[in-house]
Short mmCIF file of C-alpha atoms and ligand atoms in Angstrom, two decimals:
data_model
loop_
_atom_site.label_atom_id
_atom_site.label_comp_id
_atom_site.label_asym_id
_atom_site.label_seq_id
_atom_site.Cartn_x
_atom_site.Cartn_y
_atom_site.Cartn_z
CA UNK A 1316 -1.91 -15.96 17.93
CA UNK A 1317 -0.59 -19.47 19.02
CA UNK A 1318 0.27 -21.08 15.45
CA UNK A 1319 -0.71 -24.00 15.80
CA UNK A 1320 -4.30 -22.99 15.06
CA UNK A 1321 -3.50 -21.55 12.09
CA UNK A 1322 -4.44 -23.79 8.55
CA UNK A 1323 -1.52 -22.12 6.55
CA UNK A 1324 2.13 -23.60 6.90
CA UNK A 1325 5.49 -22.88 6.24
CA UNK A 1326 6.36 -24.40 2.58
CA UNK A 1327 10.46 -25.11 1.33
CA UNK A 1328 9.53 -24.34 -1.90
CA UNK A 1329 8.20 -21.27 -4.08
CA UNK A 1330 6.14 -21.66 -7.17
CA UNK A 1331 9.29 -22.28 -10.18
CA UNK A 1332 7.69 -19.34 -11.86
CA UNK A 1333 8.09 -16.29 -9.89
CA UNK A 1334 10.75 -14.49 -9.66
CA UNK A 1335 10.43 -11.41 -7.27
CA UNK A 1336 12.06 -13.28 -3.68
CA UNK A 1337 9.76 -10.96 -1.82
CA UNK A 1338 7.31 -13.34 -3.60
CA UNK A 1339 8.67 -16.84 -3.05
CA UNK A 1340 9.14 -15.49 1.05
CA UNK A 1341 5.70 -14.15 1.09
CA UNK A 1342 4.46 -17.52 -0.20
CA UNK A 1343 6.66 -19.47 1.18
CA UNK A 1344 5.75 -17.89 4.87
CA UNK A 1345 2.16 -18.26 3.87
CA UNK A 1346 0.98 -14.77 3.79
CA UNK A 1347 -0.13 -15.33 0.48
CA UNK A 1348 -1.59 -17.62 -2.37
CA UNK A 1349 -0.97 -17.88 -5.91
CA UNK A 1350 -4.47 -18.37 -7.51
CA UNK A 1351 -3.11 -17.70 -10.62
CA UNK A 1352 -0.90 -15.40 -13.06
CA UNK A 1353 -1.05 -12.00 -11.24
CA UNK A 1354 -3.98 -12.95 -8.93
CA UNK A 1355 -3.35 -13.80 -5.23
CA UNK A 1356 -5.35 -14.71 -2.02
CA UNK A 1357 -4.11 -13.36 1.58
CA UNK A 1358 -3.71 -15.22 3.85
CA UNK A 1359 -4.74 -14.76 7.37
CA UNK A 1360 -0.71 -13.54 7.94
CA UNK A 1361 -1.17 -11.70 4.61
CA UNK A 1362 -3.93 -9.93 5.62
CA UNK A 1363 -3.11 -8.59 9.05
CA UNK A 1364 -0.14 -6.86 7.27
CA UNK A 1365 -2.49 -5.68 4.57
CA UNK A 1366 -5.14 -4.57 6.48
CA UNK A 1367 -2.66 -2.73 8.88
CA UNK A 1368 -0.73 -0.62 5.53
CA UNK A 1369 -4.57 0.32 5.25
CA UNK A 1370 -5.36 1.42 8.18
CA UNK A 1371 -2.00 3.65 8.34
CA UNK A 1372 -3.47 5.41 5.09
CA UNK A 1373 -7.56 5.89 6.75
CA UNK A 1374 -5.95 7.07 9.59
CA UNK A 1375 -3.64 9.93 7.73
CA UNK A 1376 -6.48 10.30 5.59
CA UNK A 1377 -9.09 11.14 7.84
CA UNK A 1378 -6.36 13.40 9.67
CA UNK A 1379 -7.04 15.72 6.23
CA UNK A 1380 -11.02 15.48 6.68
CA UNK A 1381 -11.74 12.26 3.77
CA UNK A 1382 -14.54 10.31 4.34
CA UNK A 1383 -14.61 7.15 3.07
CA UNK A 1384 -17.17 4.74 1.05
CA UNK A 1385 -16.98 1.59 -0.84
CA UNK A 1386 -17.97 1.85 -3.90
CA UNK A 1387 -19.38 -1.39 -6.18
CA UNK A 1388 -16.63 -2.54 -8.59
CA UNK A 1389 -19.22 -3.62 -11.06
CA UNK A 1390 -19.47 -1.30 -13.49
CA UNK A 1391 -21.84 -0.22 -15.78
CA UNK A 1392 -21.00 1.03 -19.47
CA UNK A 1393 -23.02 4.28 -19.59
CA UNK A 1394 -20.75 6.73 -16.94
CA UNK A 1395 -17.43 5.73 -19.28
CA UNK A 1396 -18.91 6.15 -22.71
CA UNK A 1397 -19.52 9.19 -21.36
CA UNK A 1398 -15.76 10.06 -21.57
CA UNK A 1399 -15.06 8.18 -24.54
CA UNK A 1400 -13.05 5.41 -22.13
CA UNK A 1401 -15.07 2.54 -22.11
CA UNK A 1402 -13.23 2.36 -25.45
CA UNK A 1403 -10.62 -1.02 -25.90
CA UNK A 1404 -8.56 1.59 -27.65
CA UNK A 1405 -8.70 4.34 -24.80
CA UNK A 1406 -8.33 1.70 -21.98
CA UNK A 1407 -6.60 -0.94 -22.65
CA UNK A 1408 -6.50 -3.19 -19.70
CA UNK A 1409 -10.70 -3.41 -19.13
CA UNK A 1410 -11.73 -7.05 -18.23
CA UNK A 1411 -16.17 -6.68 -19.46
CA UNK A 1412 -18.49 -8.57 -18.97
CA UNK A 1413 -21.87 -9.39 -20.31
CA UNK A 1414 -25.59 -9.31 -18.03
CA UNK A 1415 -27.42 -12.71 -18.38
CA UNK A 1416 -30.60 -10.02 -18.96
CA UNK A 1417 -28.46 -8.58 -21.52
CA UNK A 1418 -26.00 -5.96 -22.44
CA UNK A 1419 -22.68 -5.82 -20.80
CA UNK A 1420 -20.23 -4.75 -17.59
CA UNK A 1421 -16.82 -3.52 -16.64
CA UNK A 1422 -14.79 -4.83 -13.57
CA UNK A 1423 -14.04 -1.11 -11.91
CA UNK A 1424 -10.00 -0.53 -13.84
CA UNK A 1425 -10.79 2.37 -11.29
CA UNK A 1426 -13.04 4.52 -10.20
CA UNK A 1427 -13.08 8.38 -11.14
CA UNK A 1428 -16.26 8.15 -13.63
CA UNK A 1429 -18.66 6.33 -10.43
CA UNK A 1430 -17.45 8.29 -8.75
CA UNK A 1431 -18.31 11.62 -10.72
CA UNK A 1432 -21.50 10.63 -11.62
CA UNK A 1433 -22.33 9.25 -8.12
CA UNK A 1434 -21.64 13.16 -6.42
CA UNK A 1435 -24.22 14.64 -9.13
CA UNK A 1436 -26.34 12.99 -6.48
CA UNK A 1437 -24.99 15.06 -3.93
CA UNK A 1438 -22.88 18.18 -4.82
CA UNK A 1439 -25.96 20.58 -5.81
CA UNK A 1440 -23.98 24.18 -4.16
CA UNK A 1441 -20.80 26.11 -2.94
CA UNK A 1442 -22.13 25.48 0.24
CA UNK A 1443 -21.65 21.49 -0.43
CA UNK A 1444 -18.02 21.30 -1.56
CA UNK A 1445 -15.07 20.90 -0.91
CA UNK A 1446 -15.40 17.48 -0.30
CA UNK A 1447 -12.78 14.55 0.25
CA UNK A 1448 -13.98 10.98 -0.87
CA UNK A 1449 -11.98 8.00 -0.44
CA UNK A 1450 -12.19 3.81 -0.53
CA UNK A 1451 -10.27 1.11 -0.86
CA UNK A 1452 -11.48 -1.45 -3.33
CA UNK A 1453 -10.52 -3.68 -5.18
CA UNK A 1454 -9.36 -3.37 -9.17
CA UNK A 1455 -9.03 -5.25 -12.17
CA UNK A 1456 -7.02 -4.78 -14.11
CA UNK A 1457 -6.15 -6.94 -17.67
CA UNK A 1458 -2.16 -6.39 -17.48
CA UNK A 1459 -0.05 -7.71 -20.47
CA UNK A 1460 2.47 -9.39 -17.71
CA UNK A 1461 1.52 -9.49 -14.47
CA UNK A 1462 4.85 -9.28 -12.77
CA UNK A 1463 6.82 -9.46 -9.17
CA UNK A 1464 4.34 -11.11 -7.31
CA UNK A 1465 1.84 -9.06 -5.67
CA UNK A 1466 3.46 -5.79 -6.89
CA UNK A 1467 2.09 -6.06 -10.28
CA UNK A 1468 -0.98 -7.98 -10.81
CA UNK A 1469 -4.70 -8.08 -12.45
CA UNK A 1470 -6.39 -7.62 -9.05
CA UNK A 1471 -5.13 -5.33 -6.36
CA UNK A 1472 -6.10 -3.23 -3.66
CA UNK A 1473 -6.30 0.63 -3.58
CA UNK A 1474 -6.89 3.36 -2.04
CA UNK A 1475 -8.78 6.41 -4.51
CA UNK A 1476 -9.17 9.55 -2.82
CA UNK A 1477 -11.78 11.95 -5.48
CA UNK A 1478 -11.32 15.66 -4.48
CA UNK A 1479 -14.35 18.03 -5.86
CA UNK A 1480 -13.49 21.82 -4.58
CA UNK A 1481 -15.57 24.85 -6.31
CA UNK A 1482 -12.04 26.52 -7.70
CA UNK A 1483 -8.20 25.58 -8.34
CA UNK A 1484 -7.40 28.10 -5.37
CA UNK A 1485 -8.91 25.64 -2.66
CA UNK A 1486 -8.49 22.38 -4.95
CA UNK A 1487 -4.21 23.44 -4.82
CA UNK A 1488 -4.79 23.88 -0.93
CA UNK A 1489 -5.69 20.56 -0.04
CA UNK A 1490 -3.49 18.61 -2.77
CA UNK A 1491 -0.44 19.90 -0.67
CA UNK A 1492 -2.67 18.42 2.73
CA UNK A 1493 -2.27 15.55 0.21
CA UNK A 1494 1.25 15.93 -0.06
CA UNK A 1495 1.66 15.57 3.65
CA UNK A 1496 -0.45 13.04 4.44
CA UNK A 1497 1.81 10.81 1.67
CA UNK A 1498 4.82 11.72 3.08
CA UNK A 1499 3.37 10.88 6.09
CA UNK A 1500 2.41 7.42 4.77
CA UNK A 1501 4.88 6.20 3.67
CA UNK A 1502 7.25 7.22 6.93
CA UNK A 1503 5.05 5.04 8.53
CA UNK A 1504 4.70 2.01 6.17
CA UNK A 1505 9.25 1.73 6.45
CA UNK A 1506 8.82 3.48 3.03
CA UNK A 1507 10.12 7.34 3.54
CA UNK A 1508 14.15 7.10 3.56
CA UNK A 1509 13.69 5.58 -0.20
CA UNK A 1510 10.28 7.04 -1.41
CA UNK A 1511 10.08 9.91 -4.06
CA UNK A 1512 7.81 12.66 -4.96
CA UNK A 1513 8.28 12.72 -9.12
CA UNK A 1514 7.64 15.04 -11.54
CA UNK A 1515 5.98 13.06 -14.05
CA UNK A 1516 2.99 13.32 -17.11
CA UNK A 1517 -0.22 12.70 -17.57
CA UNK A 1518 -0.88 16.33 -16.01
CA UNK A 1519 -4.73 17.12 -17.20
CA UNK A 1520 -3.80 21.21 -16.11
CA UNK A 1521 -0.24 21.67 -14.54
CA UNK A 1522 2.36 20.38 -16.34
CA UNK A 1523 2.90 17.97 -14.46
CA UNK A 1524 1.12 14.74 -12.30
CA UNK A 1525 3.46 13.77 -9.40
CA UNK A 1526 4.39 10.40 -8.63
CA UNK A 1527 5.83 8.51 -5.37
CA UNK A 1528 8.59 6.26 -6.59
CA UNK A 1529 10.33 3.94 -4.19
CA UNK A 1530 13.66 2.73 -4.84
CA UNK A 1531 13.77 -0.92 -5.63
CA UNK A 1532 15.83 -2.81 -7.70
CA UNK A 1533 13.55 -4.52 -9.40
CA UNK A 1534 11.36 -1.58 -9.83
CA UNK A 1535 9.78 -1.29 -13.71
CA UNK A 1536 10.47 2.64 -13.93
CA UNK A 1537 13.39 4.20 -13.92
CA UNK A 1538 13.58 8.15 -12.46
CA UNK A 1539 16.19 10.87 -12.37
CA UNK A 1540 17.43 12.40 -9.46
CA UNK A 1541 20.19 15.69 -8.86
CA UNK A 1542 22.77 14.92 -6.09
CA UNK A 1543 20.40 15.71 -2.82
CA UNK A 1544 17.17 14.40 -4.10
CA UNK A 1545 15.34 17.67 -4.26
CA UNK A 1546 14.66 17.23 -7.40
CA UNK A 1547 13.40 13.25 -9.02
CA UNK A 1548 11.53 13.32 -12.15
CA UNK A 1549 10.49 9.98 -14.32
CA UNK A 1550 11.84 9.68 -17.55
CA UNK A 1551 8.75 10.38 -19.75
CA UNK A 1552 9.46 14.31 -18.38
CA UNK A 1553 12.86 14.42 -19.07
CA UNK A 1554 13.13 16.45 -21.37
CA UNK A 1555 15.14 19.23 -22.44
CA UNK A 1556 12.35 22.52 -21.70
CA UNK A 1557 11.62 20.42 -18.30
CA UNK A 1558 14.87 20.74 -17.39
CA UNK A 1559 15.50 23.84 -17.92
CA UNK A 1560 11.81 24.82 -16.14
CA UNK A 1561 13.10 23.00 -12.73
CA UNK A 1562 16.89 24.84 -13.44
CA UNK A 1563 18.91 20.96 -13.49
CA UNK A 1564 21.52 20.18 -15.84
CA UNK A 1565 21.11 16.96 -17.68
CA UNK A 1566 24.94 15.95 -16.14
CA UNK A 1567 23.70 16.33 -12.83
CA UNK A 1568 21.30 13.73 -13.31
CA UNK A 1569 21.48 10.56 -11.45
CA UNK A 1570 18.91 7.23 -12.79
CA UNK A 1571 18.05 4.26 -10.30
CA UNK A 1572 15.18 2.00 -10.49
CA UNK A 1573 12.19 2.37 -8.70
CA UNK A 1574 8.68 1.40 -8.30
CA UNK A 1575 5.12 3.72 -8.33
CA UNK A 1576 3.40 3.30 -4.98
CA UNK A 1577 1.09 5.81 -5.52
CA UNK A 1578 0.22 9.01 -7.49
CA UNK A 1579 -1.95 12.24 -7.26
CA UNK A 1580 -3.32 14.05 -10.34
CA UNK A 1581 -5.32 18.00 -11.08
CA UNK A 1582 -8.01 16.04 -12.75
CA UNK A 1583 -9.44 20.25 -13.53
CA UNK A 1584 -12.48 19.53 -14.99
CA UNK A 1585 -11.65 16.45 -17.41
CA UNK A 1586 -13.80 14.02 -15.72
CA UNK A 1587 -16.73 16.78 -14.19
CA UNK A 1588 -17.35 18.32 -17.23
CA UNK A 1589 -17.66 14.96 -19.83
CA UNK A 1590 -20.13 13.95 -16.71
CA UNK A 1591 -22.23 16.99 -15.77
CA UNK A 1592 -21.03 17.86 -11.80
CA UNK A 1593 -22.42 21.15 -11.88
CA UNK A 1594 -22.75 23.51 -8.44
CA UNK A 1595 -24.48 26.74 -7.90
CA UNK A 1596 -21.64 29.57 -7.10
CA UNK A 1597 -22.49 32.28 -4.81
CA UNK A 1598 -23.86 34.18 -7.30
CA UNK A 1599 -26.31 31.71 -8.16
CA UNK A 1600 -24.50 30.74 -11.22
CA UNK A 1601 -24.07 27.14 -12.63
CA UNK A 1602 -20.20 26.17 -12.63
CA UNK A 1603 -18.38 23.65 -13.08
CA UNK A 1604 -16.32 21.03 -9.95
CA UNK A 1605 -12.99 21.01 -9.80
CA UNK A 1606 -11.61 18.07 -9.30
CA UNK A 1607 -8.38 15.53 -8.67
CA UNK A 1608 -7.83 12.12 -7.57
CA UNK A 1609 -5.34 10.63 -5.66
CA UNK A 1610 -4.20 6.80 -5.86
CA UNK A 1611 -2.12 3.96 -3.31
CA UNK A 1612 -1.50 0.57 -4.26
CA UNK A 1613 -2.13 -0.94 -1.13
CA UNK A 1614 -0.97 -4.30 -2.19
CA UNK A 1615 1.78 -3.16 -4.00
CA UNK A 1616 3.35 -1.24 -0.88
CA UNK A 1617 3.27 -4.74 0.67
CA UNK A 1618 5.14 -5.94 -1.72
CA UNK A 1619 7.66 -3.14 -1.98
CA UNK A 1620 8.06 -3.37 1.63
CA UNK A 1621 8.36 -6.72 1.81
CA UNK A 1622 11.38 -7.27 -1.50
CA UNK A 1623 13.43 -3.77 0.00
CA UNK A 1624 13.67 -5.58 3.20
CA UNK A 1625 14.47 -8.93 2.80
CA UNK A 1626 17.84 -10.80 3.22
CA UNK A 1627 18.70 -14.16 2.95
CA UNK A 1628 16.49 -16.30 5.44
CA UNK A 1629 13.37 -14.32 5.21
CA UNK A 1630 10.97 -11.28 5.44
CA UNK A 1631 11.55 -8.46 7.55
CA UNK A 1632 8.99 -6.18 8.49
CA UNK A 1633 8.71 -3.28 10.10
CA UNK A 1634 6.87 -3.38 13.38
CA UNK A 1635 4.25 -0.67 12.19
CA UNK A 1636 2.64 -3.13 9.11
CA UNK A 1637 4.22 -6.73 11.01
CA UNK A 1638 1.78 -9.21 11.54
CA UNK A 1639 2.77 -9.65 14.50
CA UNK A 1640 5.14 -7.21 16.85
CA UNK A 1641 6.95 -10.20 18.47
CA UNK A 1642 7.17 -14.54 17.50
CA UNK A 1643 7.85 -16.42 20.53
CA UNK A 1644 9.29 -20.06 20.68
CA UNK A 1645 8.80 -21.48 23.92
CA UNK A 1646 11.29 -24.76 24.94
CA UNK A 1647 11.19 -26.93 27.78
CA UNK A 1648 8.22 -26.83 30.18
CA UNK A 1649 7.97 -23.71 32.38
CA UNK A 1650 8.99 -22.18 29.13
CA UNK A 1651 5.79 -23.43 27.60
CA UNK A 1652 3.74 -22.45 30.42
CA UNK A 1653 4.71 -18.50 30.42
CA UNK A 1654 4.61 -18.03 26.99
CA UNK A 1655 1.32 -19.49 26.86
CA UNK A 1656 0.17 -16.77 29.57
CA UNK A 1657 1.60 -14.35 27.60
CA UNK A 1658 -0.04 -15.46 24.57
CA UNK A 1659 -3.63 -15.11 26.42
CA UNK A 1660 -2.24 -11.62 27.40
CA UNK A 1661 -1.51 -10.08 24.11
CA UNK A 1662 -3.17 -12.18 21.94
CA UNK A 1663 -2.77 -9.74 19.01
CA UNK A 1664 0.73 -8.67 19.35
CA UNK A 1665 2.11 -12.37 19.76
CA UNK A 1666 2.97 -15.40 17.29
CA UNK A 1667 3.49 -18.53 20.14
CA UNK A 1668 5.11 -21.55 17.65
CA UNK A 1669 3.37 -23.69 20.13
CA UNK A 1670 3.79 -26.16 17.08
CA UNK A 1671 4.97 -29.46 17.67
CA UNK A 1672 8.44 -28.58 16.33
CA UNK A 1673 12.64 -28.68 16.47
CA UNK A 1674 13.27 -25.98 17.59
CA UNK A 1675 15.81 -25.36 14.42
CA UNK A 1676 12.59 -25.65 12.51
CA UNK A 1677 11.17 -22.68 14.49
CA UNK A 1678 13.76 -20.50 14.14
CA UNK A 1679 13.89 -20.82 10.80
CA UNK A 1680 10.52 -19.69 10.13
CA UNK A 1681 10.46 -17.40 13.01
CA UNK A 1682 13.33 -15.83 10.28
CA UNK A 1683 11.54 -16.55 6.95
CA UNK A 1684 7.82 -14.86 8.79
CA UNK A 1685 9.71 -11.84 9.48
CA UNK A 1686 8.41 -10.88 12.73
CA UNK A 1687 10.21 -8.18 14.23
CA UNK A 1688 10.99 -9.49 17.67
CA UNK A 1689 11.87 -12.54 18.05
CA UNK A 1690 11.51 -14.31 21.78
CA UNK A 1691 12.83 -17.55 22.80
CA UNK A 1692 11.84 -18.80 26.51
CA UNK A 1693 13.75 -21.50 27.26
CA UNK A 1694 14.48 -23.33 30.97
CA UNK A 1695 18.14 -22.45 30.75
CA UNK A 1696 17.57 -18.76 30.54
CA UNK A 1697 14.65 -18.85 33.19
CA UNK A 1698 17.33 -20.77 34.85
CA UNK A 1699 18.49 -16.61 35.32
CA UNK A 1700 15.38 -15.44 35.27
CA UNK A 1701 16.35 -14.44 31.70
CA UNK A 1702 14.48 -14.55 28.39
CA UNK A 1703 16.71 -14.20 25.41
CA UNK A 1704 15.14 -11.55 22.66
CA UNK A 1705 16.31 -11.92 19.20
CA UNK A 1706 15.72 -8.55 16.80
CA UNK A 1707 14.79 -9.54 13.50
CA UNK A 1708 16.34 -6.94 11.38
CA UNK A 1709 20.34 -6.61 12.68
CA UNK A 1710 20.28 -10.45 14.34
CA UNK A 1711 20.87 -7.99 17.68
CA UNK A 1712 20.46 -10.24 21.22
CA UNK A 1713 19.48 -9.45 24.46
CA UNK A 1714 18.46 -10.46 27.87
CA UNK A 1715 15.61 -9.58 29.70
CA UNK A 1716 14.05 -10.81 32.56
CA UNK A 1717 10.23 -11.40 32.60
CA UNK A 1718 9.26 -8.29 33.96
CA UNK A 1719 10.78 -6.28 31.04
CA UNK A 1720 9.02 -8.83 28.53
CA UNK A 1721 6.21 -8.01 29.80
CA UNK A 1722 6.76 -4.50 30.04
CA UNK A 1723 7.95 -3.38 26.45
CA UNK A 1724 4.77 -5.66 25.34
CA UNK A 1725 2.58 -3.72 27.37
CA UNK A 1726 3.97 -0.28 26.43
CA UNK A 1727 3.70 -1.15 22.77
CA UNK A 1728 -0.09 -1.97 23.59
CA UNK A 1729 -0.31 1.26 25.00
CA UNK A 1730 1.26 2.99 21.67
CA UNK A 1731 -0.93 1.09 18.39
P1 LIG B 47 1.18 1.36 -14.13
O1 LIG B 47 2.22 2.63 -14.33
O2 LIG B 47 2.19 0.81 -12.57
O3 LIG B 47 0.80 0.45 -13.95
P2 LIG B 47 -0.94 3.42 -13.69
O4 LIG B 47 -0.90 4.38 -12.92
O5 LIG B 47 -1.38 2.57 -14.28
O6 LIG B 47 0.28 2.64 -12.20
P3 LIG B 47 -2.98 4.49 -10.96
O7 LIG B 47 -3.99 3.99 -12.25
O8 LIG B 47 -2.63 5.42 -11.52
O9 LIG B 47 -1.25 3.41 -11.56
O10 LIG B 47 -2.86 3.38 -9.94
C1 LIG B 47 -2.35 4.21 -8.50
C2 LIG B 47 -2.36 2.89 -7.58
O11 LIG B 47 -2.16 2.07 -7.81
C3 LIG B 47 -0.46 2.76 -8.36
O12 LIG B 47 0.27 4.31 -8.24
C4 LIG B 47 0.38 1.55 -8.42
O13 LIG B 47 0.85 1.86 -6.89
C5 LIG B 47 -0.76 0.83 -8.31
N1 LIG B 47 -0.96 -0.21 -8.83
C6 LIG B 47 -1.55 0.47 -10.59
N2 LIG B 47 -1.71 -0.64 -11.04
C7 LIG B 47 -0.93 -2.33 -10.20
C8 LIG B 47 -1.14 -3.56 -10.51
N3 LIG B 47 -1.84 -3.89 -11.92
N4 LIG B 47 -0.66 -4.40 -9.55
C9 LIG B 47 -0.69 -3.70 -8.40
N5 LIG B 47 -0.68 -2.20 -8.20
C10 LIG B 47 -0.80 -1.45 -8.67
MG1 LIG B 48 -0.89 1.06 -15.34
#
């Protein structure tokens, strides 16, 4: 990609009402544009990162047998009335609207009800189970306070997965597969070392649900952990009887701030019963489908990674979700010729800064955007047949030959 072709520009200032540094950098670097409080547009660079997070999740869910759909964002009140959740008292973040033909509609805050209802058309017999259906979709929530840039917004991208099983054993088997898939996902997006599976409330069936919480100072939640972090729990479950059950002492727990990046729930019959999602078992007897649901905040994950790794110069992306792998700054005629050829060969890996600007400004923008590898191809180092590589995360520098550079790019392309 040639930077001169993009309509976005880096900005000197971020809106004054953005306090999170990730939000300031994402706006200044041209990853997102703030539409209004809690509502953001994803620009070319930001969309590439968001898509990469999405793709990692998709790959890991497809590996455990999930099927992707995309359901509508406009929702019928009828289904929600059957579970009692159309009520603004029960669900306090609804965006609702009226049809000009008369009647109300809801803007999807989540999809348990419509998903359960849809599956009634397709689940008839035990032979149809188990089923695992997921989507990436925009959710709308009238959050009282939008916070921390793209980490808490009123419109956001969620991955929501729903499992439909014949019984508890079959459900548990899949639940554990999702736990493992989530660990791989957080590892791949760069949050492996600081994301913990926590005990959380809200378990309808088992005592707990589980959340995946990333340790981060701006996190809205407080989590508690023992020394080796083998047991981590949310504040709301830090009760004497729970601590006893988990075999931990209150005085052995330390607290830290964290952001919820995902969760997994055993729903049991919470939605299948009121909505009448049943199947005929082997004996021909009608049974209620056993359900689970599993969320990941895709756009929140992007915000958390941005926040976690940013430094005083700007964003720092892990390779797997960086919009590009390399940022190339050519200096001089020969450098420009070589850089242009490389970009033509690897347009998906290289962001070529071919703008008519001073090198100093380009260095600052490269740092702000946080592309993992910066390459300077200047006539000066070319005299020794070398180019200069700087690793954004550590500032480590190396001189490479042009052959090395091409080999690195080909190698990366082959592996991704
Ligand atoms: P929270 O406690 O943060 O409000 P939640 O319990 O309401 O989250 P779910 O309804 O289970 O979350 O949504 C699944 C995931 O979507 C969450 O784990 C989180 O990562 C993300 N998410 C929830 N609300 C928002 C929001 N307003 N903006 C961005 N991401 C969100
Ligand atoms: Mg919420």
